[in-house]
Structures are given as C-alpha cells and as structure tokens.
mmCIF file of C-alpha atoms and ligand atoms in Angstrom:
data_model
loop_
_atom_site.group_PDB
_atom_site.id
_atom_site.type_symbol
_atom_site.label_atom_id
_atom_site.label_comp_id
_atom_site.label_asym_id
_atom_site.label_seq_id
_atom_site.Cartn_x
_atom_site.Cartn_y
_atom_site.Cartn_z
ATOM 1 C CA MET A 9 -8.874 -83.974 -58.317
ATOM 2 C CA ASP A 10 -12.112 -83.668 -56.378
ATOM 3 C CA ILE A 11 -12.395 -80.264 -54.752
ATOM 4 C CA ARG A 12 -15.611 -81.231 -52.986
ATOM 5 C CA GLN A 13 -13.728 -83.985 -51.198
ATOM 6 C CA LEU A 14 -10.741 -81.754 -50.498
ATOM 7 C CA ALA A 15 -13.077 -79.151 -48.997
ATOM 8 C CA ALA A 16 -14.692 -81.776 -46.784
ATOM 9 C CA GLY A 17 -11.176 -82.580 -45.601
ATOM 10 C CA GLN A 18 -10.788 -78.927 -44.558
ATOM 11 C CA ARG A 19 -14.090 -78.849 -42.651
ATOM 12 C CA ASP A 20 -12.571 -78.948 -39.173
ATOM 13 C CA TYR A 21 -9.870 -76.451 -40.088
ATOM 14 C CA ILE A 22 -12.425 -74.002 -41.513
ATOM 15 C CA LEU A 23 -14.744 -74.286 -38.498
ATOM 16 C CA HIS A 24 -11.915 -73.952 -36.009
ATOM 17 C CA THR A 25 -10.498 -70.968 -37.887
ATOM 18 C CA ARG A 26 -13.877 -69.297 -38.191
ATOM 19 C CA ARG A 27 -14.594 -69.681 -34.484
ATOM 20 C CA HIS A 28 -11.188 -68.337 -33.531
ATOM 21 C CA LEU A 29 -11.736 -65.280 -35.721
ATOM 22 C CA HIS A 30 -15.278 -64.875 -34.424
ATOM 23 C CA SER A 31 -13.993 -64.711 -30.846
ATOM 24 C CA HIS A 32 -11.424 -62.068 -31.779
ATOM 25 C CA PRO A 33 -13.137 -59.522 -34.023
ATOM 26 C CA GLU A 34 -11.401 -56.268 -34.896
ATOM 27 C CA LEU A 35 -12.808 -53.029 -36.275
ATOM 28 C CA SER A 36 -12.003 -51.593 -39.690
ATOM 29 C CA TRP A 37 -8.354 -50.572 -40.131
ATOM 30 C CA GLN A 38 -7.552 -52.225 -36.791
ATOM 31 C CA GLU A 39 -7.380 -55.844 -37.990
ATOM 32 C CA VAL A 40 -3.861 -56.279 -36.624
ATOM 33 C CA ALA A 41 -4.221 -59.640 -34.885
ATOM 34 C CA THR A 42 -6.389 -60.909 -37.731
ATOM 35 C CA THR A 43 -3.725 -59.950 -40.271
ATOM 36 C CA ALA A 44 -1.033 -61.610 -38.158
ATOM 37 C CA PHE A 45 -3.155 -64.755 -37.867
ATOM 38 C CA ILE A 46 -3.752 -64.988 -41.624
ATOM 39 C CA THR A 47 -0.064 -64.326 -42.283
ATOM 40 C CA ARG A 48 0.896 -67.208 -39.993
ATOM 41 C CA GLU A 49 -1.577 -69.560 -41.642
ATOM 42 C CA LEU A 50 -0.435 -68.781 -45.188
ATOM 43 C CA THR A 51 3.243 -68.755 -44.288
ATOM 44 C CA ALA A 52 2.895 -72.155 -42.627
ATOM 45 C CA LEU A 53 1.553 -73.455 -45.940
ATOM 46 C CA GLY A 54 4.491 -71.971 -47.822
ATOM 47 C CA ILE A 55 2.370 -69.313 -49.508
ATOM 48 C CA PRO A 56 4.294 -66.021 -49.671
ATOM 49 C CA VAL A 57 2.516 -63.001 -48.268
ATOM 50 C CA MET A 58 2.654 -59.384 -49.403
ATOM 51 C CA PRO A 59 1.527 -56.648 -47.029
ATOM 52 C CA ILE A 60 -0.827 -53.896 -48.126
ATOM 53 C CA LEU A 61 1.127 -50.713 -47.610
ATOM 54 C CA GLY A 62 -0.331 -48.331 -45.095
ATOM 55 C CA SER A 63 -2.925 -50.659 -43.654
ATOM 56 C CA THR A 64 -3.880 -54.018 -42.274
ATOM 57 C CA GLY A 65 -4.789 -56.846 -44.638
ATOM 58 C CA LEU A 66 -2.535 -58.771 -47.007
ATOM 59 C CA VAL A 67 -2.224 -60.660 -50.253
ATOM 60 C CA GLY A 68 -1.084 -64.289 -50.444
ATOM 61 C CA VAL A 69 0.428 -65.425 -53.747
ATOM 62 C CA LEU A 70 0.165 -68.998 -55.006
ATOM 63 C CA ARG A 71 1.952 -69.810 -58.232
ATOM 64 C CA GLY A 72 0.660 -72.858 -60.047
ATOM 65 C CA GLU A 73 3.273 -75.343 -61.172
ATOM 66 C CA ALA A 74 1.591 -76.670 -64.300
ATOM 67 C CA PRO A 75 3.222 -75.650 -67.581
ATOM 68 C CA VAL A 76 1.774 -72.226 -68.229
ATOM 69 C CA GLN A 77 0.468 -71.297 -71.624
ATOM 70 C CA ARG A 78 -1.923 -68.539 -70.802
ATOM 71 C CA GLY A 79 -0.580 -67.435 -67.489
ATOM 72 C CA ARG A 80 -3.705 -65.874 -66.054
ATOM 73 C CA THR A 81 -3.851 -64.409 -62.576
ATOM 74 C CA LEU A 82 -7.024 -64.635 -60.540
ATOM 75 C CA MET A 83 -7.640 -62.824 -57.278
ATOM 76 C CA LEU A 84 -9.923 -64.312 -54.625
ATOM 77 C CA ARG A 85 -11.102 -61.770 -52.093
ATOM 78 C CA ALA A 86 -12.339 -61.978 -48.511
ATOM 79 C CA ASP A 87 -12.944 -59.007 -46.234
ATOM 80 C CA ILE A 88 -11.725 -59.336 -42.653
ATOM 81 C CA ASP A 89 -13.186 -56.552 -40.483
ATOM 82 C CA ALA A 90 -15.926 -56.577 -37.841
ATOM 83 C CA LEU A 91 -18.590 -54.122 -36.652
ATOM 84 C CA PRO A 92 -19.035 -51.916 -33.569
ATOM 85 C CA ILE A 93 -21.837 -54.090 -32.177
ATOM 86 C CA GLN A 94 -22.141 -55.812 -28.793
ATOM 87 C CA GLU A 95 -22.672 -59.489 -29.586
ATOM 88 C CA ARG A 96 -25.747 -61.168 -28.104
ATOM 89 C CA THR A 97 -25.672 -64.579 -29.739
ATOM 90 C CA GLY A 98 -24.753 -66.437 -26.553
ATOM 91 C CA LEU A 99 -22.446 -68.653 -28.613
ATOM 92 C CA PRO A 100 -19.617 -70.398 -26.751
ATOM 93 C CA TYR A 101 -17.194 -68.729 -29.155
ATOM 94 C CA ALA A 102 -18.856 -65.297 -29.001
ATOM 95 C CA SER A 103 -16.761 -62.147 -29.257
ATOM 96 C CA GLU A 104 -14.223 -61.590 -26.520
ATOM 97 C CA ASN A 105 -13.838 -57.946 -27.566
ATOM 98 C CA PRO A 106 -16.566 -55.893 -25.872
ATOM 99 C CA GLY A 107 -18.572 -53.848 -28.351
ATOM 100 C CA VAL A 108 -17.039 -55.509 -31.405
ATOM 101 C CA MET A 109 -18.660 -58.336 -33.329
ATOM 102 C CA HIS A 110 -18.299 -60.237 -36.570
ATOM 103 C CA ALA A 111 -21.939 -59.490 -37.328
ATOM 104 C CA CYS A 112 -21.511 -59.481 -41.107
ATOM 105 C CA GLY A 113 -19.796 -62.845 -41.383
ATOM 106 C CA HIS A 114 -16.414 -61.564 -42.504
ATOM 107 C CA ASP A 115 -14.956 -64.149 -40.107
ATOM 108 C CA THR A 116 -16.537 -66.817 -42.312
ATOM 109 C CA HIS A 117 -15.185 -65.181 -45.467
ATOM 110 C CA THR A 118 -11.683 -65.225 -44.025
ATOM 111 C CA ALA A 119 -11.989 -68.847 -42.895
ATOM 112 C CA MET A 120 -13.426 -69.965 -46.232
ATOM 113 C CA LEU A 121 -10.641 -68.246 -48.153
ATOM 114 C CA LEU A 122 -7.975 -69.776 -45.909
ATOM 115 C CA GLY A 123 -9.626 -73.145 -46.524
ATOM 116 C CA ALA A 124 -9.516 -72.474 -50.261
ATOM 117 C CA ALA A 125 -5.830 -71.537 -50.004
ATOM 118 C CA ARG A 126 -5.124 -74.917 -48.429
ATOM 119 C CA ILE A 127 -7.111 -76.726 -51.125
ATOM 120 C CA LEU A 128 -5.449 -74.832 -53.969
ATOM 121 C CA HIS A 129 -2.006 -75.208 -52.434
ATOM 122 C CA SER A 130 -2.507 -78.976 -52.432
ATOM 123 C CA LEU A 131 -3.417 -78.711 -56.133
ATOM 124 C CA ARG A 132 -0.574 -76.393 -57.128
ATOM 125 C CA ALA A 133 1.082 -79.022 -59.334
ATOM 126 C CA GLU A 134 -1.909 -78.890 -61.674
ATOM 127 C CA LEU A 135 -2.679 -75.165 -61.459
ATOM 128 C CA ALA A 136 -1.819 -73.255 -64.620
ATOM 129 C CA GLY A 137 -1.386 -69.651 -63.563
ATOM 130 C CA GLU A 138 -1.477 -67.698 -60.355
ATOM 131 C CA VAL A 139 -4.014 -67.300 -57.585
ATOM 132 C CA ARG A 140 -3.773 -64.324 -55.248
ATOM 133 C CA PHE A 141 -5.658 -64.318 -51.989
ATOM 134 C CA LEU A 142 -6.717 -60.823 -50.986
ATOM 135 C CA PHE A 143 -7.642 -60.395 -47.340
ATOM 136 C CA GLN A 144 -9.094 -56.911 -47.471
ATOM 137 C CA PRO A 145 -9.383 -54.593 -44.481
ATOM 138 C CA ALA A 146 -12.042 -51.982 -43.750
ATOM 139 C CA GLU A 147 -14.961 -53.082 -45.907
ATOM 140 C CA GLU A 148 -17.471 -51.900 -43.322
ATOM 141 C CA VAL A 149 -16.348 -48.303 -43.668
ATOM 142 C CA ASN A 150 -16.449 -48.493 -47.433
ATOM 143 C CA ALA A 151 -12.793 -47.612 -47.769
ATOM 144 C CA GLY A 152 -10.676 -50.767 -47.769
ATOM 145 C CA ALA A 153 -11.117 -51.725 -51.417
ATOM 146 C CA GLU A 154 -10.241 -48.234 -52.611
ATOM 147 C CA HIS A 155 -7.132 -48.238 -50.440
ATOM 148 C CA CYS A 156 -6.081 -51.680 -51.710
ATOM 149 C CA ILE A 157 -6.484 -50.519 -55.300
ATOM 150 C CA ARG A 158 -4.377 -47.420 -54.626
ATOM 151 C CA GLN A 159 -1.698 -49.714 -53.216
ATOM 152 C CA GLY A 160 -1.687 -51.679 -56.460
ATOM 153 C CA VAL A 161 -3.291 -54.964 -55.407
ATOM 154 C CA LEU A 162 -4.989 -55.285 -58.795
ATOM 155 C CA ASP A 163 -1.733 -54.866 -60.729
ATOM 156 C CA GLY A 164 -1.294 -57.888 -62.961
ATOM 157 C CA VAL A 165 -4.640 -59.381 -61.922
ATOM 158 C CA ASP A 166 -6.929 -60.529 -64.748
ATOM 159 C CA ALA A 167 -10.120 -61.042 -62.767
ATOM 160 C CA ILE A 168 -11.405 -61.011 -59.194
ATOM 161 C CA PHE A 169 -13.957 -63.187 -57.429
ATOM 162 C CA GLY A 170 -15.707 -62.402 -54.147
ATOM 163 C CA MET A 171 -18.369 -63.963 -51.994
ATOM 164 C CA HIS A 172 -20.611 -62.852 -49.129
ATOM 165 C CA ILE A 173 -22.407 -64.998 -46.591
ATOM 166 C CA TRP A 174 -26.002 -63.836 -46.300
ATOM 167 C CA GLY A 175 -28.565 -64.199 -43.526
ATOM 168 C CA ASP A 176 -31.609 -64.049 -45.800
ATOM 169 C CA LEU A 177 -30.380 -66.845 -48.070
ATOM 170 C CA ASP A 178 -30.860 -70.474 -47.087
ATOM 171 C CA SER A 179 -27.782 -72.498 -46.221
ATOM 172 C CA PRO A 180 -25.901 -74.098 -47.867
ATOM 173 C CA TYR A 181 -26.982 -72.682 -51.219
ATOM 174 C CA PHE A 182 -25.306 -70.194 -53.522
ATOM 175 C CA SER A 183 -26.812 -67.215 -55.299
ATOM 176 C CA ILE A 184 -24.689 -66.659 -58.415
ATOM 177 C CA GLU A 185 -26.593 -64.349 -60.697
ATOM 178 C CA GLN A 186 -25.990 -61.978 -63.547
ATOM 179 C CA GLY A 187 -26.944 -58.316 -63.183
ATOM 180 C CA SER A 188 -27.156 -55.900 -60.273
ATOM 181 C CA ARG A 189 -26.733 -57.656 -56.933
ATOM 182 C CA MET A 190 -26.119 -54.905 -54.385
ATOM 183 C CA ALA A 191 -26.863 -51.206 -54.420
ATOM 184 C CA SER A 192 -24.564 -48.230 -54.595
ATOM 185 C CA CYS A 193 -23.974 -46.425 -51.319
ATOM 186 C CA ASP A 194 -23.554 -42.669 -51.085
ATOM 187 C CA ASN A 195 -23.763 -40.724 -47.854
ATOM 188 C CA PHE A 196 -24.592 -37.112 -47.176
ATOM 189 C CA THR A 197 -24.510 -34.520 -44.436
ATOM 190 C CA LEU A 198 -27.130 -31.828 -44.877
ATOM 191 C CA THR A 199 -26.898 -28.815 -42.603
ATOM 192 C CA VAL A 200 -29.814 -26.445 -42.164
ATOM 193 C CA HIS A 201 -28.799 -22.924 -41.151
ATOM 194 C CA GLY A 202 -31.173 -20.629 -39.286
ATOM 195 C CA THR A 203 -30.813 -17.821 -36.792
ATOM 196 C CA ALA A 204 -30.928 -18.198 -33.029
ATOM 197 C CA ALA A 205 -33.424 -16.290 -30.912
ATOM 198 C CA HIS A 206 -35.137 -16.595 -27.550
ATOM 199 C CA GLY A 207 -37.529 -19.523 -27.529
ATOM 200 C CA SER A 208 -40.329 -17.184 -26.589
ATOM 201 C CA ALA A 209 -39.640 -14.922 -29.598
ATOM 202 C CA PRO A 210 -39.467 -17.161 -32.673
ATOM 203 C CA HIS A 211 -40.279 -14.241 -34.961
ATOM 204 C CA GLN A 212 -36.886 -12.747 -34.125
ATOM 205 C CA GLY A 213 -35.001 -15.769 -35.462
ATOM 206 C CA VAL A 214 -35.129 -18.443 -38.151
ATOM 207 C CA ASP A 215 -35.969 -21.826 -36.660
ATOM 208 C CA ALA A 216 -33.620 -24.419 -38.119
ATOM 209 C CA ILE A 217 -35.610 -27.241 -36.516
ATOM 210 C CA VAL A 218 -38.859 -26.334 -38.269
ATOM 211 C CA ALA A 219 -36.950 -25.839 -41.523
ATOM 212 C CA ALA A 220 -35.188 -29.206 -41.079
ATOM 213 C CA ALA A 221 -38.537 -30.905 -40.561
ATOM 214 C CA ALA A 222 -39.692 -29.425 -43.872
ATOM 215 C CA VAL A 223 -36.481 -30.603 -45.540
ATOM 216 C CA VAL A 224 -36.950 -34.173 -44.299
ATOM 217 C CA THR A 225 -40.547 -34.224 -45.499
ATOM 218 C CA ALA A 226 -39.738 -32.673 -48.881
ATOM 219 C CA ALA A 227 -36.934 -35.177 -49.468
ATOM 220 C CA GLN A 228 -39.408 -38.047 -49.281
ATOM 221 C CA THR A 229 -40.877 -36.919 -52.582
ATOM 222 C CA ILE A 230 -37.574 -37.600 -54.363
ATOM 223 C CA VAL A 231 -38.206 -41.337 -54.197
ATOM 224 C CA SER A 232 -41.976 -41.170 -54.588
ATOM 225 C CA ARG A 233 -42.316 -38.379 -57.191
ATOM 226 C CA ALA A 234 -39.065 -37.500 -58.920
ATOM 227 C CA VAL A 235 -37.476 -40.818 -59.905
ATOM 228 C CA ASP A 236 -38.688 -43.572 -62.233
ATOM 229 C CA PRO A 237 -40.712 -45.946 -60.025
ATOM 230 C CA HIS A 238 -39.171 -48.937 -61.810
ATOM 231 C CA VAL A 239 -35.817 -48.113 -60.264
ATOM 232 C CA PRO A 240 -35.243 -49.126 -56.645
ATOM 233 C CA LEU A 241 -34.052 -46.153 -54.621
ATOM 234 C CA VAL A 242 -33.672 -45.661 -50.886
ATOM 235 C CA LEU A 243 -33.090 -42.279 -49.268
ATOM 236 C CA THR A 244 -32.684 -42.554 -45.518
ATOM 237 C CA PHE A 245 -32.077 -39.879 -42.907
ATOM 238 C CA GLY A 246 -30.332 -41.839 -40.188
ATOM 239 C CA GLU A 247 -29.295 -38.996 -37.896
ATOM 240 C CA ILE A 248 -30.700 -35.630 -36.892
ATOM 241 C CA HIS A 249 -28.882 -33.311 -34.526
ATOM 242 C CA GLY A 250 -29.822 -29.793 -33.581
ATOM 243 C CA GLY A 251 -30.770 -27.308 -30.964
ATOM 244 C CA LYS A 252 -29.127 -26.343 -27.693
ATOM 245 C CA ARG A 253 -31.871 -25.747 -25.172
ATOM 246 C CA PHE A 254 -35.651 -25.882 -24.806
ATOM 247 C CA ASN A 255 -35.979 -22.112 -24.832
ATOM 248 C CA ILE A 256 -33.606 -21.229 -27.658
ATOM 249 C CA ILE A 257 -34.590 -21.163 -31.333
ATOM 250 C CA ALA A 258 -32.097 -23.542 -32.968
ATOM 251 C CA ASP A 259 -29.708 -21.934 -35.435
ATOM 252 C CA GLU A 260 -28.420 -25.170 -36.918
ATOM 253 C CA VAL A 261 -29.611 -28.721 -37.583
ATOM 254 C CA THR A 262 -27.486 -31.457 -39.110
ATOM 255 C CA LEU A 263 -29.069 -34.335 -41.015
ATOM 256 C CA VAL A 264 -26.995 -37.361 -41.968
ATOM 257 C CA GLY A 265 -28.219 -39.960 -44.396
ATOM 258 C CA THR A 266 -27.539 -42.521 -47.076
ATOM 259 C CA VAL A 267 -28.737 -43.139 -50.621
ATOM 260 C CA ARG A 268 -28.936 -46.596 -52.237
ATOM 261 C CA THR A 269 -29.810 -47.572 -55.786
ATOM 262 C CA HIS A 270 -28.912 -50.072 -58.492
ATOM 263 C CA ASP A 271 -29.075 -47.594 -61.341
ATOM 264 C CA ARG A 272 -26.088 -45.486 -62.379
ATOM 265 C CA ALA A 273 -28.180 -42.688 -63.882
ATOM 266 C CA VAL A 274 -30.507 -42.436 -60.893
ATOM 267 C CA ARG A 275 -27.458 -42.441 -58.649
ATOM 268 C CA ARG A 276 -26.329 -39.212 -60.319
ATOM 269 C CA GLN A 277 -29.833 -37.694 -60.188
ATOM 270 C CA VAL A 278 -30.229 -37.810 -56.434
ATOM 271 C CA GLU A 279 -27.684 -35.220 -55.316
ATOM 272 C CA PRO A 280 -29.166 -32.338 -57.377
ATOM 273 C CA LEU A 281 -32.703 -33.417 -56.485
ATOM 274 C CA LEU A 282 -31.865 -33.474 -52.798
ATOM 275 C CA ARG A 283 -30.135 -30.112 -53.034
ATOM 276 C CA ARG A 284 -33.128 -28.574 -54.800
ATOM 277 C CA ALA A 285 -35.706 -30.019 -52.418
ATOM 278 C CA ALA A 286 -33.704 -29.004 -49.361
ATOM 279 C CA GLU A 287 -32.895 -25.485 -50.587
ATOM 280 C CA HIS A 288 -36.506 -24.723 -51.431
ATOM 281 C CA ALA A 289 -38.026 -26.364 -48.362
ATOM 282 C CA ALA A 290 -35.616 -24.453 -46.128
ATOM 283 C CA ALA A 291 -36.143 -21.191 -48.014
ATOM 284 C CA VAL A 292 -39.874 -21.287 -47.239
ATOM 285 C CA HIS A 293 -38.819 -20.769 -43.622
ATOM 286 C CA GLY A 294 -36.071 -18.271 -44.379
ATOM 287 C CA ALA A 295 -33.362 -20.861 -43.727
ATOM 288 C CA SER A 296 -30.530 -22.032 -45.960
ATOM 289 C CA ILE A 297 -28.717 -25.338 -46.371
ATOM 290 C CA THR A 298 -25.315 -26.741 -47.174
ATOM 291 C CA LEU A 299 -24.991 -30.250 -48.579
ATOM 292 C CA ASP A 300 -21.897 -32.413 -48.356
ATOM 293 C CA TYR A 301 -22.567 -35.406 -50.618
ATOM 294 C CA GLN A 302 -20.078 -38.260 -50.675
ATOM 295 C CA TYR A 303 -20.013 -40.861 -53.438
ATOM 296 C CA LEU A 304 -18.800 -44.087 -51.829
ATOM 297 C CA ALA A 305 -19.418 -47.493 -53.406
ATOM 298 C CA PRO A 306 -20.976 -48.070 -56.810
ATOM 299 C CA ALA A 307 -23.510 -50.875 -57.247
ATOM 300 C CA VAL A 308 -22.259 -54.475 -57.272
ATOM 301 C CA GLN A 309 -23.093 -55.604 -60.779
ATOM 302 C CA ASN A 310 -22.178 -58.897 -62.401
ATOM 303 C CA VAL A 311 -21.751 -57.764 -65.980
ATOM 304 C CA THR A 312 -19.496 -60.521 -67.350
ATOM 305 C CA PRO A 313 -21.677 -63.481 -68.390
ATOM 306 C CA ALA A 314 -18.655 -65.756 -68.887
ATOM 307 C CA LEU A 315 -17.638 -65.371 -65.243
ATOM 308 C CA THR A 316 -21.187 -65.860 -63.981
ATOM 309 C CA ALA A 317 -21.483 -69.015 -66.073
ATOM 310 C CA LEU A 318 -18.112 -70.293 -64.878
ATOM 311 C CA ALA A 319 -19.100 -69.892 -61.221
ATOM 312 C CA ARG A 320 -22.565 -71.420 -61.673
ATOM 313 C CA ASP A 321 -20.988 -74.347 -63.443
ATOM 314 C CA ALA A 322 -18.396 -74.727 -60.686
ATOM 315 C CA ALA A 323 -21.125 -74.711 -58.012
ATOM 316 C CA THR A 324 -23.324 -77.256 -59.747
ATOM 317 C CA ARG A 325 -20.434 -79.566 -60.571
ATOM 318 C CA LEU A 326 -19.446 -79.464 -56.902
ATOM 319 C CA TYR A 327 -22.860 -79.873 -55.294
ATOM 320 C CA GLY A 328 -25.358 -80.702 -58.011
ATOM 321 C CA ALA A 329 -28.056 -78.760 -59.815
ATOM 322 C CA ASP A 330 -29.666 -78.059 -56.441
ATOM 323 C CA ALA A 331 -26.675 -75.979 -55.277
ATOM 324 C CA LEU A 332 -28.127 -72.707 -56.556
ATOM 325 C CA ARG A 333 -30.934 -70.473 -55.319
ATOM 326 C CA GLU A 334 -32.237 -67.200 -56.651
ATOM 327 C CA MET A 335 -32.121 -64.124 -54.466
ATOM 328 C CA PRO A 336 -33.476 -60.667 -55.321
ATOM 329 C CA PRO A 337 -30.916 -57.849 -55.541
ATOM 330 C CA LEU A 338 -30.066 -56.285 -52.175
ATOM 331 C CA MET A 339 -30.251 -52.607 -51.229
ATOM 332 C CA SER A 340 -27.186 -52.955 -49.030
ATOM 333 C CA SER A 341 -23.751 -52.304 -50.502
ATOM 334 C CA GLU A 342 -20.245 -53.727 -50.751
ATOM 335 C CA ASP A 343 -16.995 -51.998 -51.564
ATOM 336 C CA PHE A 344 -16.113 -55.001 -53.760
ATOM 337 C CA ALA A 345 -17.839 -52.830 -56.369
ATOM 338 C CA GLN A 346 -14.640 -50.772 -56.560
ATOM 339 C CA TYR A 347 -12.797 -53.745 -58.032
ATOM 340 C CA MET A 348 -15.680 -54.364 -60.438
ATOM 341 C CA GLU A 349 -15.208 -50.861 -61.822
ATOM 342 C CA ARG A 350 -11.670 -51.767 -62.834
ATOM 343 C CA ILE A 351 -11.333 -55.404 -63.877
ATOM 344 C CA PRO A 352 -13.602 -58.322 -64.832
ATOM 345 C CA ALA A 353 -15.208 -59.470 -61.601
ATOM 346 C CA LEU A 354 -17.850 -61.672 -60.089
ATOM 347 C CA PHE A 355 -19.614 -61.399 -56.746
ATOM 348 C CA CYS A 356 -21.898 -64.074 -55.335
ATOM 349 C CA PHE A 357 -23.602 -65.091 -52.101
ATOM 350 C CA ILE A 358 -23.696 -68.131 -49.900
ATOM 351 C CA GLY A 359 -26.583 -68.783 -47.525
ATOM 352 C CA ALA A 360 -26.228 -68.544 -43.738
ATOM 353 C CA ARG A 361 -29.872 -69.099 -42.869
ATOM 354 C CA ASN A 362 -31.193 -72.326 -41.387
ATOM 355 C CA ALA A 363 -34.688 -71.916 -39.941
ATOM 356 C CA ALA A 364 -34.745 -75.508 -38.612
ATOM 357 C CA LEU A 365 -31.745 -74.648 -36.429
ATOM 358 C CA GLY A 366 -33.179 -71.240 -35.493
ATOM 359 C CA LEU A 367 -30.477 -69.414 -37.459
ATOM 360 C CA THR A 368 -32.508 -66.626 -39.008
ATOM 361 C CA ALA A 369 -30.994 -63.325 -37.853
ATOM 362 C CA ALA A 370 -29.896 -60.923 -40.558
ATOM 363 C CA ASN A 371 -26.424 -59.554 -41.189
ATOM 364 C CA HIS A 372 -25.465 -56.611 -38.932
ATOM 365 C CA ASN A 373 -27.799 -57.897 -36.210
ATOM 366 C CA ASP A 374 -26.371 -58.491 -32.722
ATOM 367 C CA THR A 375 -27.737 -62.063 -32.874
ATOM 368 C CA PHE A 376 -26.420 -62.797 -36.373
ATOM 369 C CA THR A 377 -25.342 -66.416 -36.655
ATOM 370 C CA VAL A 378 -24.516 -68.635 -39.601
ATOM 371 C CA ASP A 379 -25.118 -72.256 -40.442
ATOM 372 C CA GLU A 380 -21.511 -73.407 -40.446
ATOM 373 C CA ALA A 381 -22.397 -76.331 -42.716
ATOM 374 C CA ALA A 382 -22.204 -73.840 -45.576
ATOM 375 C CA LEU A 383 -18.599 -72.897 -44.978
ATOM 376 C CA GLU A 384 -16.835 -75.840 -46.600
ATOM 377 C CA ARG A 385 -18.984 -75.207 -49.654
ATOM 378 C CA GLY A 386 -17.809 -71.626 -49.775
ATOM 379 C CA ALA A 387 -14.192 -72.743 -49.605
ATOM 380 C CA ALA A 388 -14.878 -75.297 -52.327
ATOM 381 C CA LEU A 389 -16.437 -72.687 -54.613
ATOM 382 C CA TYR A 390 -13.520 -70.283 -54.159
ATOM 383 C CA ALA A 391 -11.133 -73.114 -55.068
ATOM 384 C CA GLN A 392 -13.159 -74.605 -57.907
ATOM 385 C CA PHE A 393 -13.738 -71.213 -59.478
ATOM 386 C CA ALA A 394 -10.024 -70.426 -59.329
ATOM 387 C CA HIS A 395 -9.085 -73.806 -60.748
ATOM 388 C CA ASP A 396 -11.612 -73.534 -63.577
ATOM 389 C CA TYR A 397 -10.767 -69.921 -64.354
ATOM 390 C CA LEU A 398 -7.104 -70.755 -64.799
ATOM 391 C CA GLN A 399 -7.960 -73.743 -67.023
ATOM 392 C CA ALA A 400 -10.625 -72.126 -69.200
ATOM 393 C CA ASP A 401 -9.857 -71.508 -72.861
ATOM 394 C CA GLU A 402 -11.441 -68.143 -73.482
ATOM 395 C CA LEU A 403 -12.180 -65.639 -70.763
ATOM 396 C CA PRO A 404 -12.265 -61.890 -70.421
ATOM 397 C CA ARG A 405 -9.027 -60.469 -69.114
ATOM 398 C CA SER A 406 -8.372 -57.164 -67.528
ATOM 399 C CA SER A 407 -7.914 -54.447 -70.105
ATOM 400 C CA GLY A 408 -6.487 -52.212 -67.433
ATOM 401 C CA ALA A 409 -9.275 -49.750 -68.169
ATOM 402 C CA GLY A 410 -12.142 -49.050 -65.836
ATOM 403 C CA GLN A 411 -15.740 -49.437 -66.905
ATOM 404 C CA GLY A 412 -16.543 -45.964 -65.628
ATOM 405 C CA ALA A 413 -18.753 -44.972 -62.740
HETATM 406 NI NI1 NI B 530 -20.240 -57.633 -45.144
#
C-alpha cells in the first residue's frame, strides 16, 4: 500500500474536479450544485452519503473491512463554499457565476477530499475502522460548523482532521504544527447615539459623528495600552455608517468591526474594554452607545500532540523530511475551531504559493490562484492520516466533553 502512488494516480481526477468546482462556485448555504456533485461522486464510488439536515453539505461514510479491534471513527473535513468576490484571475476555468469566486481555495479542499475518498475506498479491505468525509457548508460566514454539530455530525466520531490551502505558504509543503494556528473571530456592532439638530446649530444637538470619531480613536488604545503586548490582538473597524445630510447633525452612527486573538483570556477581556472605552469616549460628547458583541469562532489550536505527531509523520513518510515548512500563526479564523472545542482535532495547512509561476496572491483576493501541484499531496495526507489514525495503537478518543471556550 503506497498512498503516495495512489494519490499520483488520482492527479487528473483531482485537477479536473477542482477546476469544475472552481468554475461553479456557490455562496455559503447555497452550495446546492456542489452538494449534488459531491453526492454523485461518492455514490458512484459506492460510498453512502448522509445529508446534513437543514442545509447543504453532506457526510460520506466509508467502513473499513479489516477485522476491527478498536473500531475508531475518524472524520476528514473539507469546506465547500465560495466568497462574494468577482474573480479576476483570467484562468480558463475561472468562475462562471458573476460575483462569486472560490477565492479561499475551498474548491481545492473539496477536490482533495474527494481524491482521498477514492484512495481510501481502494484501501477499504485493509482499513480497520470508519472514515467519514464531512463536506461542510458555510464556513465563510462562520456558521456551518456550528450547524453541522447541532445536526449531530460529530456523533460517534473519535477525532477530526482538517486542512486549509494557504497563499502565503510555499507549494507543495505542509505546515503541521502544535499550538495556536488561527485566531478567534468575534464581531461587533457599536452604535453611537446622539441628538439631531440643524447643521448650523451643533450646540442644539449631540453630534454622533464627532462622538464616533472619538470612540474609534479611543478603541485603538485597547490593543496598544490595555492588553499584554505579548498577545497578538487585532481590533478592526471595518464599517462606519452615519449621518443623513450635510446640514444635519447626525443622531446615529453605526460602527461594525471584528476582533482577532489567539488567547482565550484576552478574547474575554476585549468586550468589556471596548464597552468602557466607547461609553466614556462618547460621554465626553454627551453621546451614548450600545454594543452588540457576537462571539463567533474560537482560535484554531492544535492541542493534541499525538495527532500533530501522527500527521507530521504521515507527511514525511509520504514526501520525505522536506515535506514540512514552518508558518507563523495566522490572525484569520476558521470555524473548524468549533469541532476542536468538542473532540480531539488537528488542523494543518498546505501551500498554494509558487513565486516561480507567479502564483503569489493571498486567500480572499480576487486574483487568488493555487499551485495545483500541491493538490495530490493534500489528498495523500488526508488518506495517510486516516489510514494511520485507524491503525495506531494508542490515541486520544473523544470523551464527548468539550474543552470549554
Ligand atoms: Ni477558507
């Protein structure tokens, strides 16, 4: 059994599949054709498919046929949704859906996992246990994983493995590292309330725009003054809306933003700090605020050394000691973290970048492209990890209890 060779045998299938998906991207929760496509591919293999109730996406179930002693179940996860971006790659297989693009490489994740399903299906006689293939919807809106969990996709699953293709990592290398890998993501809407007046008589009102400016400025000191400088923290105001007319004192301004960090304690510090800074900064101008703070995804943290070691070993046995690269933790986020809160899990990266070929655009960019040479390696790692996980003597299994947020 040589999974590297089997993956090479799937090269054309993976590329063809990836390009098909790339041409037909669908937004979060709308991955109808994508789900139908994956269903057809798995069904054609003889892999039974379970829908995810109430949404797009699906789970394929492959039962190994080797005599089972331990009977572990491993879930391999790919996300399947695209972004509301107009593609400008100029690729021959560019998006055919105006304004929608696979700019985060979820098309490659789907193709790699389908490739892995074909590899593992061909090895089913020697697989001891069960592999479930989770094709998750709606990652980009930070909601798909939570929905899948509510629908019971983790029931009976001992561990879960996920992978992301990454534009800042050289192809075709893996980053498989212990510790925090991606940040938590929490969003907020902060509304500044003032009082309208004629634009020529500001003293008769409370100017929400001036107060909002003070709020934005004051909030910058949360990162620079209030939180331990050793802890990475991003606080971004991405939207500001307010005012009705040039000669009316604005009575309301809405600020929308996001907060990213790798540290659980700091994550909990930010909401009260933001509330305090905003309340006081607004009060100086006689204005008030309301804050709607939404906790979305926790940080992606590889906290199970045995799983990290298993995946690193799988990668180096497949492609040699040179298969791995180190990559600093990212400040972007992934809703895969929701699974990590519940069962033993591992999340790693595969490189998309190839400067020699001019493939250097970052994820979420309208010119994002990937070095497709990496894709068979991704499929191989999914398959090798699953194979090795099911064979391994001692590994952490799901206790059914979360690790807490
Ligand atoms: Ni992504």
